[in-house]
Short mmCIF file of C-alpha atoms in Angstrom, two decimals:
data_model
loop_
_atom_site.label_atom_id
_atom_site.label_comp_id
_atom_site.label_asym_id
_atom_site.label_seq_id
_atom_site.Cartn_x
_atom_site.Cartn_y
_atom_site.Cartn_z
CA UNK O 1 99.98 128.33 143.21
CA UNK O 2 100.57 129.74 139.57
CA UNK O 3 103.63 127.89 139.10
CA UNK O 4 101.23 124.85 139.70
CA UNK O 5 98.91 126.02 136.87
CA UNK O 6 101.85 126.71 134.75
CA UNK O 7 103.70 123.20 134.96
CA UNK O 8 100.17 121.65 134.74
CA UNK O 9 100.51 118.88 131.85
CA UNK O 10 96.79 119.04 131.88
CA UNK O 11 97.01 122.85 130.66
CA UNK O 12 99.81 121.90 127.88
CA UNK O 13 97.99 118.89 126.81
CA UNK O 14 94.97 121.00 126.28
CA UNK O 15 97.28 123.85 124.81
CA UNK O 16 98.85 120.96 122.55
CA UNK O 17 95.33 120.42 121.05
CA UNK O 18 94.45 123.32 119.97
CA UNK O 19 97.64 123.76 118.01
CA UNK O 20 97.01 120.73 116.50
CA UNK O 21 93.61 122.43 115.16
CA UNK O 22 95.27 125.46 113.85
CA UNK O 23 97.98 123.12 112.26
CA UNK O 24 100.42 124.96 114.21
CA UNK O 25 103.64 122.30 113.65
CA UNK O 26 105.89 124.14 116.14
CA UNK O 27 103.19 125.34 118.70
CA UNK O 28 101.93 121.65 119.07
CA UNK O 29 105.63 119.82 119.24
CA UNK O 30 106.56 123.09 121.91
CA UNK O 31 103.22 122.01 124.09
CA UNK O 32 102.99 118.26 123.73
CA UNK O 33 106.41 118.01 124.77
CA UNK O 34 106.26 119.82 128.16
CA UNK O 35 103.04 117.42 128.22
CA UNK O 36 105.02 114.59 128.24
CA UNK O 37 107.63 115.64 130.69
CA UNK O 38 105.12 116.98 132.78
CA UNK O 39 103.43 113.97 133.36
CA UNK O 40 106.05 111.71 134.30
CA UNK O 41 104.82 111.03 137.74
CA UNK O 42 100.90 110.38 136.27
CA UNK O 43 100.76 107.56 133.74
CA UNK O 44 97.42 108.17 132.72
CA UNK O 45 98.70 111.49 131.73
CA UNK O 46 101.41 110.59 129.98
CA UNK O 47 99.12 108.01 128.24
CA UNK O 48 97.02 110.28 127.07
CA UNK O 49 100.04 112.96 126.14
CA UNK O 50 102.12 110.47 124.49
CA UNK O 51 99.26 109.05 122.68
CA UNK O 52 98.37 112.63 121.37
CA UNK O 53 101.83 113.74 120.70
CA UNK O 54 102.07 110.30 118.08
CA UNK O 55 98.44 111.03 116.51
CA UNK O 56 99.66 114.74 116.41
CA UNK O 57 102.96 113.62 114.54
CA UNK O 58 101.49 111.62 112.04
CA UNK O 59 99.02 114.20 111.15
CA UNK O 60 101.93 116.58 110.38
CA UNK O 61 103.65 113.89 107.97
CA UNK O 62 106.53 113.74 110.93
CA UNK O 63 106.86 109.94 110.16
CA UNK O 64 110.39 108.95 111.49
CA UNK O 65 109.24 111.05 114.55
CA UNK O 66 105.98 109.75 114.87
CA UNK O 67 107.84 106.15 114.62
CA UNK O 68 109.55 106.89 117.57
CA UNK O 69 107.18 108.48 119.50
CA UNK O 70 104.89 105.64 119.31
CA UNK O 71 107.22 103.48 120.84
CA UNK O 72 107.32 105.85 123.40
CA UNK O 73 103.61 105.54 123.68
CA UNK O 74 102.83 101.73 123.51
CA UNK O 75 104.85 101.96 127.11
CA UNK O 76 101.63 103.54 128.27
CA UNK O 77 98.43 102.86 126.34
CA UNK O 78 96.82 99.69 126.22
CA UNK O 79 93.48 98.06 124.36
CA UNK O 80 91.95 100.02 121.44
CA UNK O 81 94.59 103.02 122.04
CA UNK O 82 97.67 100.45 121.58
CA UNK O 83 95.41 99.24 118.35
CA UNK O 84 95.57 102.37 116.95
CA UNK O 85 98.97 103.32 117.95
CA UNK O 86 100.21 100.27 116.15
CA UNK O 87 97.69 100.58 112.92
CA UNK O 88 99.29 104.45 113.02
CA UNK O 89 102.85 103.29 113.07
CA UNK O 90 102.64 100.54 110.54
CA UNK O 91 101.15 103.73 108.11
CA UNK O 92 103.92 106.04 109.00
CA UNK O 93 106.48 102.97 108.06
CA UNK O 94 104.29 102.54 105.15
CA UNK O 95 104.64 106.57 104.38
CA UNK O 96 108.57 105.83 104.50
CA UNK O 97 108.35 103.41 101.78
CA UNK O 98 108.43 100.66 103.96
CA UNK O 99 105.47 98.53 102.45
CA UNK O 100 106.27 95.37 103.11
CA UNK O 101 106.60 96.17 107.19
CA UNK O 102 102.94 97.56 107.13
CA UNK O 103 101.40 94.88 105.59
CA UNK O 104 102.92 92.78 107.95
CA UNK O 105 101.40 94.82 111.16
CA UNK O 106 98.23 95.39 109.24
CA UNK O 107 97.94 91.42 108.78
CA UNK O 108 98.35 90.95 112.67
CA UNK O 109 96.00 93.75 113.81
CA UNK O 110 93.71 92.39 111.48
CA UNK O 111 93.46 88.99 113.30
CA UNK O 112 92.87 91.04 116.77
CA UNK O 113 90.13 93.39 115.20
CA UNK O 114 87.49 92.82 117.54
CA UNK O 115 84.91 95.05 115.87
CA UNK O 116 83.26 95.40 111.87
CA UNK O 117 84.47 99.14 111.96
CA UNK O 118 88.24 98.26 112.79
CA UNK O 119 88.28 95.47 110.23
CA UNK O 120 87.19 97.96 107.34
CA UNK O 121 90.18 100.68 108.88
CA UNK O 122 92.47 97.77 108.66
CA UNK O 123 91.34 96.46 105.32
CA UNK O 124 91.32 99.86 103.78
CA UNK O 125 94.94 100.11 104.79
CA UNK O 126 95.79 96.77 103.85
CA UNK O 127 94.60 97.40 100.48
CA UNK O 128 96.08 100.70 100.67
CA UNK O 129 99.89 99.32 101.10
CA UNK O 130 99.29 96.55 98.49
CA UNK O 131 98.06 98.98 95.68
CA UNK O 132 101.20 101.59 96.87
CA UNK O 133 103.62 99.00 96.55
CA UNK O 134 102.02 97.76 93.23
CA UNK O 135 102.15 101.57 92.14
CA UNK O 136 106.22 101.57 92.82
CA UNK O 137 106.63 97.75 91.47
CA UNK O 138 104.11 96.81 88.77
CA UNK O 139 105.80 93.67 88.31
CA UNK O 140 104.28 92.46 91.51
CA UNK O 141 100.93 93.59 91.44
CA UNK O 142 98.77 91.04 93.54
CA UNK O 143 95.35 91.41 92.54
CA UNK O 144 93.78 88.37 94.34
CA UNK O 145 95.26 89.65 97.97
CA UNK O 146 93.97 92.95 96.95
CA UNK O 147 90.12 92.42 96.18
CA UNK O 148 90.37 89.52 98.96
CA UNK O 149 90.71 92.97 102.09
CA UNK O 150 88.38 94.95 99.52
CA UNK O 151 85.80 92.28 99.46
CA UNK O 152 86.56 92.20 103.66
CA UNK O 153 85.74 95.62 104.19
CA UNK O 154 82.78 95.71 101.85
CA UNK O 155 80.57 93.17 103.49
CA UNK O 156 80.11 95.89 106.63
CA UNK O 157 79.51 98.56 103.85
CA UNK O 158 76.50 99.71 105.22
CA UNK O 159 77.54 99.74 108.78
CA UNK O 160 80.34 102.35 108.06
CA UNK O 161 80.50 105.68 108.14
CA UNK O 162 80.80 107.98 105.28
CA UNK O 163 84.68 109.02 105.26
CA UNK O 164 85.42 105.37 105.53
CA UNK O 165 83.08 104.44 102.55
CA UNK O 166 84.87 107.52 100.22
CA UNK O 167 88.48 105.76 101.11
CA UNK O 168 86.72 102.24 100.14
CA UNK O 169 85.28 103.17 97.33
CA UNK O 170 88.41 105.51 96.13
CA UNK O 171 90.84 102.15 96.69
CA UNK O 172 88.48 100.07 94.99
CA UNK O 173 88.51 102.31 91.58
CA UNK O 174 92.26 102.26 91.73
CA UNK O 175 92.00 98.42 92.00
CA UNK O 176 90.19 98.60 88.81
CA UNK O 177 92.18 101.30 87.42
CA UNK O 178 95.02 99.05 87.45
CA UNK O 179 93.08 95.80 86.28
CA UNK O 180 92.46 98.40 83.04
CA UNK O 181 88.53 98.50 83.58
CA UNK O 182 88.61 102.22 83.30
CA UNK O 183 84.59 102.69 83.23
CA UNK O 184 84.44 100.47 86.82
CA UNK O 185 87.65 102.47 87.74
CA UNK O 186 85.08 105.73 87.13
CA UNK O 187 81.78 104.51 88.01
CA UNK O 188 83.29 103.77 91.36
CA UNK O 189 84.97 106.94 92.16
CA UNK O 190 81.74 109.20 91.02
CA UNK O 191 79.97 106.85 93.78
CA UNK O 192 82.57 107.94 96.17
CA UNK O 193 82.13 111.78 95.48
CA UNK O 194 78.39 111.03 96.95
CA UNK O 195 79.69 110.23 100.07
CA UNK O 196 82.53 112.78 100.35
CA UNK O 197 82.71 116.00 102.29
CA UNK O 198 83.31 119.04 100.07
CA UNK O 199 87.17 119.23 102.10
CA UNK O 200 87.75 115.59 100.33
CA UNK O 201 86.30 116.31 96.66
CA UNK O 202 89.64 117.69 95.32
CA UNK O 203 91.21 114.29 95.70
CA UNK O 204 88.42 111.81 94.37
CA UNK O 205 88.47 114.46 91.45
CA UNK O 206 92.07 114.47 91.18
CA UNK O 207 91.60 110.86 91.31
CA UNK O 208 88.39 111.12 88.30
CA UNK O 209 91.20 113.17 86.20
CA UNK O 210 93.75 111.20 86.35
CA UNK O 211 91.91 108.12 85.08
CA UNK O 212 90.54 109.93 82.55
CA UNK O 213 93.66 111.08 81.31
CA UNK O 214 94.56 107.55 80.86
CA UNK O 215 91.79 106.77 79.15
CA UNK O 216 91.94 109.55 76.91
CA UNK O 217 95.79 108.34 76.33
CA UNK O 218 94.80 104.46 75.45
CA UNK O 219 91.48 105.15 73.67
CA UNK O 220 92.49 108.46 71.94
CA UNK O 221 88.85 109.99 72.88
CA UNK O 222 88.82 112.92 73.57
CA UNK O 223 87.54 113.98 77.28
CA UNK O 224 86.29 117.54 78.14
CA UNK O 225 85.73 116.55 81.60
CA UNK O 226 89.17 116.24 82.31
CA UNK O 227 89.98 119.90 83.13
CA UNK O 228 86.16 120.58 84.39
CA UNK O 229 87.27 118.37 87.50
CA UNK O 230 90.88 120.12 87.76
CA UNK O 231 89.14 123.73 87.53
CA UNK O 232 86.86 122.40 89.90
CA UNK O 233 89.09 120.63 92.19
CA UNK O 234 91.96 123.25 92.12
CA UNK O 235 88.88 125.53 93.39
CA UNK O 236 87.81 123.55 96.18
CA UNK O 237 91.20 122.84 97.24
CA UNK O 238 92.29 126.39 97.62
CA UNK O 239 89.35 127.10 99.78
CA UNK O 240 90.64 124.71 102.08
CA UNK O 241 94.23 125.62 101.61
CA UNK O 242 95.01 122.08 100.54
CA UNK O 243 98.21 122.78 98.94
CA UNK O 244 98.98 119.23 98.08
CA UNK O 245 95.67 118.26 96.11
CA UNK O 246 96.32 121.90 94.82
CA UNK O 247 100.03 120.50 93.43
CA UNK O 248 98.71 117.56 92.20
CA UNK O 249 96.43 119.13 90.02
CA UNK O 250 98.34 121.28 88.71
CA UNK O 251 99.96 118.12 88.01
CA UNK O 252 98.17 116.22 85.84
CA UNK O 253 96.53 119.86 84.32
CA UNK O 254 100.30 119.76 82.99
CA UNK O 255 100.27 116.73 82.07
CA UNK O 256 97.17 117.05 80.16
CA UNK O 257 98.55 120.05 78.24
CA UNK O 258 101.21 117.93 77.10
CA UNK O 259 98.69 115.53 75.06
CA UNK O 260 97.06 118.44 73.62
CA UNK O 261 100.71 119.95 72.65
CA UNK O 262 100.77 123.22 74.45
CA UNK O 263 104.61 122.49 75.34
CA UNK O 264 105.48 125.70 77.46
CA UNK O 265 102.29 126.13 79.11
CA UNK O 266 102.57 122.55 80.25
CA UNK O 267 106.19 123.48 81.19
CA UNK O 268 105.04 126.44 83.54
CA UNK O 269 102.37 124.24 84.83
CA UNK O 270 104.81 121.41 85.89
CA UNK O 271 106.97 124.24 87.52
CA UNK O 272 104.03 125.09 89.22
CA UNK O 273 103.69 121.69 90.58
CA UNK O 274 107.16 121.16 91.52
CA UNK O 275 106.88 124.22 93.57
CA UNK O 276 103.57 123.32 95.52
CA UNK O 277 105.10 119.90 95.90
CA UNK O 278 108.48 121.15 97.46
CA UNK O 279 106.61 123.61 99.17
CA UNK O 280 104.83 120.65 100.67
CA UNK O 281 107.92 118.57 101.28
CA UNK O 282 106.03 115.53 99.07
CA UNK O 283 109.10 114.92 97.63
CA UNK O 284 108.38 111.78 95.57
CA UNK O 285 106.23 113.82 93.93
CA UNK O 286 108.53 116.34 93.06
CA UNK O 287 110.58 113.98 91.87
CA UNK O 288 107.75 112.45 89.56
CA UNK O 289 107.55 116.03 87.99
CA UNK O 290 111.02 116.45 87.44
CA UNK O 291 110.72 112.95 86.13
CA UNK O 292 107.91 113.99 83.55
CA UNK O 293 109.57 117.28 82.85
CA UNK O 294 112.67 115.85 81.67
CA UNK O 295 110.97 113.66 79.47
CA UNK O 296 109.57 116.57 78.01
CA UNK O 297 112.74 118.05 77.77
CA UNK O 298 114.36 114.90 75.74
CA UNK O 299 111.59 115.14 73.27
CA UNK O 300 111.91 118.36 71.93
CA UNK O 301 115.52 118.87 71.80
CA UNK O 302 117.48 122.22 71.82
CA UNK O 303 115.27 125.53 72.37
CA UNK O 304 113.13 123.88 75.04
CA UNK O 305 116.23 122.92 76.56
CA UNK O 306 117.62 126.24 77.26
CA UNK O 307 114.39 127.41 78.74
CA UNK O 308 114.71 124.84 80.57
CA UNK O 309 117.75 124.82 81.60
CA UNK O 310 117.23 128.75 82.71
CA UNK O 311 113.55 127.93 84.12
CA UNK O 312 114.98 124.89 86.47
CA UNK O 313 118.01 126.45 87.76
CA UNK O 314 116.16 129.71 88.48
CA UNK O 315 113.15 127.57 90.63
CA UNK O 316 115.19 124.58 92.01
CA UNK O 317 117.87 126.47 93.60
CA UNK O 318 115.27 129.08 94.80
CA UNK O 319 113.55 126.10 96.25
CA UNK O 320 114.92 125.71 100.06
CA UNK O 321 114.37 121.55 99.75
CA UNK O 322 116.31 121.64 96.42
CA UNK O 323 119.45 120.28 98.59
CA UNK O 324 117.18 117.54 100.84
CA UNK O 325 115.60 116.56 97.67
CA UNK O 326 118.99 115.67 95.44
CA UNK O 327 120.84 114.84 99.05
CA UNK O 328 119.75 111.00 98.69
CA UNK H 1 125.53 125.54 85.60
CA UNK H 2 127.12 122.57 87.50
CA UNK H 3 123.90 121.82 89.94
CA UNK H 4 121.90 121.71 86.66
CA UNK H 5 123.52 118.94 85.23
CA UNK H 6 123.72 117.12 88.43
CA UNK H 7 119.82 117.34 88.17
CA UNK H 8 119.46 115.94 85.00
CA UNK H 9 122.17 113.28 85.19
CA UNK H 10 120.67 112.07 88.18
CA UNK H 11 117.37 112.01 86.52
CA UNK H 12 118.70 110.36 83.80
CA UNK H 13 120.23 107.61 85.88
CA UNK H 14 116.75 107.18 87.15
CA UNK H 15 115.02 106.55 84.51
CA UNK H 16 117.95 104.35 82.68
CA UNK H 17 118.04 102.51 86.16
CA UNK H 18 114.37 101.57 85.91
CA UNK H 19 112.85 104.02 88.21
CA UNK H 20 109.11 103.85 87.23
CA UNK H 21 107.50 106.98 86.50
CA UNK H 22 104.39 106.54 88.44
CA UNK H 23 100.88 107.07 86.78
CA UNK H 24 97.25 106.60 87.82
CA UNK H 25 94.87 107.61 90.30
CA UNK H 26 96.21 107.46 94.18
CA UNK H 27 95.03 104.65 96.72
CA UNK H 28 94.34 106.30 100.48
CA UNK H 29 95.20 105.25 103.81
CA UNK H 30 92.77 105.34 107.07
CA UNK H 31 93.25 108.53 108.37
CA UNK H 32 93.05 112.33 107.62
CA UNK H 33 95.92 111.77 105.06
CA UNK H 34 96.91 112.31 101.86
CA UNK H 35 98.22 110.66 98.85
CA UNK H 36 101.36 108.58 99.56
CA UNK H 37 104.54 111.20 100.87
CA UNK H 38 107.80 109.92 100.98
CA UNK H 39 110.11 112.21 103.40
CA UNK H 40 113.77 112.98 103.83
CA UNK H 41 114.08 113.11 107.55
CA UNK H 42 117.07 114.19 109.19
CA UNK H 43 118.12 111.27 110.92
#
């Protein structure tokens, strides 16, 4: 009778669950698995295991894997599960890089939403794959396509809930960040902190800092707010253990001590990013602040240059992704 | 020494290749996730 209990896919599914609460990576892929196997005579387990084992992927930025697993999955589910699965597997191709596949997927689910609430998912992530692959290749920046899904998903505005309006609103300010209409870019995204959770404030005022930075760079005005929202982001952000918003503060908190010319401490700063980021295996970004730090490094010659030279060697080759991240 | 300059010659490739150096606020995705992540995977 216990070994019943024990091979129960029931019990690991439910095990599987709460590891994915306590973002427990290894616990959840140890449970889920002998979920899935377990259930191989039970479809509507192994729906509901394989379905949770691709959601639970994809929350732990296990793309490739969560790519596979869905696969796995769409054997099983059907209706608004398959929906999802497929909407989730377009984003993890979309996390990879691959833009171009997502918007395709996004463009067919899109024509099957059957409900207000799926088109606004859909259109946020439509919008969110055209402004991503605008980020990595300005020259094709489509703004018509763009406000055409942000227009979409803003008819049903006030049929959605809350976390859906903060991602609308924070993709619309980016829209207008990048048409240059900086006070629309920031009128939008203080909007969006009025709808936000506390969990989500460090990014929309990661988000408010960055623009403002930019602003401050093309207008030459100078902005006090600026490190009010880091302090007060980098704050938030540790109380929730968000290491990434954490890293990307520190970020542009380096990169905003580089306009006001405090060289080194912008140096230890961008160190300080590099390491959150690596920690966090968000290695474009890493690569964006080793990016920025060498640029730093060809401005001012000789004497940074050694410190530098010490300060990277010392942290990169500390840093156990160093070898993944220069691999490519 | 040698791992050094293989870090800053590749960067330097980069950014003579045309690699943009992104800027600007970050779109978001449905989801509980964050800014955009690109990962090395084992294959």
């Amino acid at each position: 009778m216990s070994t019943v209990v024990a091979f129960s896919p029931g019990k690991y599914y439910e095990d599987a669950q709460k590891m994915l609460e306590k973002k427990d990576l290894l616990g959840f892929v140890s449970k889920i698995g002998i979920a899935v196997e377990a259930s191989m005579n039970d479809p509507e387990m192994k729906a509901r295991a394989t379905y949770l084992e691709s959601k639970g992927l994809m929350e732990f930025y296990q793309h490739t894997k969560a790519i596979e697993s869905i696969d796995e999955a769409l054997k099983y589910n059907t209706g608004a599960e398959a929906f999802e699965l497929r909407k989730l597997q377009a984003t993890a191709r979309g996390f990879l890089g691959k833009f171009n596949q997502a918007l395709n997927t996004y463009k067919v689910l899109l024509d099957e939403a059957n409900d207000n609430i799926a088109v606004v998912r859909i259109c946020i992530n439509l919008s969110w794959a055209y402004l991503m692959l605008n980020r990595e290749n300005p020259e094709e920046l489509n703004f018509e396509e763009i406000k055409k899904y942000l227009d979409q998903a803003n008819q049903y505005f006030n049929e959605i809930p809350d976390f859906l309006k903060v991602k609308l609103l924070n993709n619309l300010s980016v829209f207008h960040f990048y048409k240059g209409d900086f006070d629309k870019s920031i009128s939008v995204l203080k909007e969006a902190v009025n709808y936000a959770e506390e969990k989500d404030i460090p990014r929309l005022y990661n988000n408010l800092a960055e623009v403002y930075l930019e602003y401050r760079e093309q207008c030459g005005i100078e902005i006090t707010s600026i490190s009010d929202y880091l302090d007060k982001s980098e704050t938030i952000a540790s109380k929730y253990d968000d290491k990434l918003a954490m890293a990307v503060s520190f970020f542009i908190k380096g990169k905003l001590e580089l306009m006001d010319d405090q060289m080194f401490t912008a140096l230890d700063t961008l160190f300080l990013a590099f390491t959150h980021f690596t920690e966090e295996e968000a290695y474009s970004y890493s690569l964006e602040v080793l990016l920025k730090i060498n640029e730093v490094v060809s401005n001012h010659k000789a004497e940074c240059m050694r410190i530098m030279q010490k300060k990277l060697n010392n942290k990169a080759r500390s840093n156990p992704y160093y070898e993944k991240i220069f691999k490519k | 020494m040698k791992k050094f300059f293989c870090v800053l010659c590749l960067v330097g490739i980069m950014l003579l290749g045309g690699i943009n150096v992104f800027s600007g606020p970050f779109p978001y995705p449905d989801g509980p996730y964050s800014a955009q992540i690109i990962l090395i995977e084992e294959e």
